[in-house]
C-alpha atoms as one frame of an Amber mdcrd trajectory, in Angstrom:
protein
 242.489 -91.978  56.578 242.325 -89.489  53.901 238.977 -89.700  51.591 238.333
 -87.422  48.777 235.008 -87.122  46.390 235.244 -85.222  43.335 232.134 -83.646
  41.884 231.086 -81.009  39.462 232.121 -83.006  36.126 230.096 -82.771  33.057
 229.721 -81.478  29.724 230.411 -78.371  27.963 231.379 -76.581  24.624 234.938
 -75.351  23.796 235.123 -72.246  25.169 232.699 -72.512  28.195 233.841 -73.066
  32.115 233.053 -75.713  34.429 233.675 -75.936  38.495 235.167 -79.315  39.962
 234.856 -79.908  43.686 236.925 -82.359  45.862 235.709 -82.579  49.360 238.299
 -83.827  51.756 237.702 -85.756  54.708 239.162 -87.230  57.549 241.868 -84.504
  57.763 242.009 -81.143  57.983 244.199 -79.200  54.865 246.953 -78.493  57.689
 249.960 -80.649  56.229 248.010 -81.972  53.136 248.814 -81.245  49.934 246.026
 -81.624  47.454 246.249 -82.092  43.695 244.481 -82.266  40.655 245.552 -85.010
  38.308 243.506 -85.774  34.540 243.609 -88.784  32.535 242.759 -88.668  29.007
 241.642 -92.131  27.212 244.838 -93.851  25.929 247.341 -91.016  27.755 248.964
 -91.609  31.176 247.764 -89.480  33.847 248.651 -85.861  34.007 249.208 -83.096
  36.716 247.116 -80.285  36.431 246.698 -78.176  39.490 248.252 -78.286  43.134
 248.087 -76.479  46.584 251.415 -77.553  48.019 251.034 -78.249  51.885 254.284
 -76.424  53.215 254.030 -72.914  51.365 250.339 -73.127  50.196 251.603 -71.920
  46.848 249.360 -73.037  43.959 251.093 -74.760  40.820 249.732 -75.321  37.354
 250.720 -77.289  34.548 252.127 -75.389  31.595 248.818 -76.121  29.484 246.137
 -74.859  31.942 247.862 -72.145  33.285 245.857 -68.875  32.755 243.323 -70.869
  32.249 242.670 -72.788  35.523 242.443 -71.768  38.928 242.653 -73.669  41.832
 241.176 -72.705  45.279 240.604 -73.626  48.805 237.551 -73.497  51.202 239.289
 -74.276  54.527 235.797 -73.777  56.297 234.436 -76.586  53.969 237.627 -78.514
  53.855 237.596 -78.442  50.180 239.432 -77.433  47.157 237.879 -76.398  44.056
 239.136 -76.256  40.155 237.765 -73.700  38.014 238.068 -74.332  34.523 237.720
 -71.532  32.178 238.229 -71.341  28.083 237.776 -74.968  27.919 239.534 -77.149
  25.063 238.547 -80.075  23.324 241.877 -81.809  24.967 240.914 -80.921  28.465
 238.632 -83.670  28.162 239.578 -86.078  30.982 238.510 -87.678  33.610 239.865
 -85.443  36.365 241.057 -86.824  39.839 241.768 -85.256  43.297 244.867 -87.024
  45.008 246.526 -85.757  48.591 249.246 -86.661  50.466 250.894 -85.665  53.932
 254.463 -86.531  53.280 255.358 -85.742  49.745 258.433 -82.730  49.141 258.213
 -80.237  46.492 260.174 -82.321  43.585 257.665 -84.998  43.761 254.573 -82.937
  43.312 253.802 -83.632  39.700 254.525 -87.380  40.106 251.310 -89.459  40.440
 253.222 -92.161  42.413 253.994 -89.723  44.875 250.120 -89.685  46.189 248.668
 -91.811  49.153 245.261 -90.888  48.800 242.963 -90.589  45.201 239.355 -89.988
  44.399 237.347 -91.856  41.829 237.391 -89.101  39.513 234.971 -86.896  37.529
 234.440 -86.963  33.840 234.552 -84.171  31.885 234.128 -83.883  27.980 234.515
 -80.823  25.905 233.133 -80.646  22.590 234.117 -78.571  19.842
């Protein structure tokens, strides 16, 4: 059973940076796609960034491309999300999700993921 635990959320002013971490247990990264989603109040959960299992290529939502950086620490079995130049619109609960079996065409769909963390709140003030 894969377990995911997020950490690193908090409050920050617009323009600042925060780094989130997702610790993965129960399986190593081999064959595992790990993805960050976020959900703002009153909105649907949306894709943020992902490391696709087959190619280890990184994918980003257009809204965060160039500002957020996802990285993998295989020694720690963890992924991080460095969020730079934060905007008020980045305010949301950020979730880490994982799947052993999804295909590339479903990468951005939350329904394709089997395992989820509890989420960590990020609040950006103007």
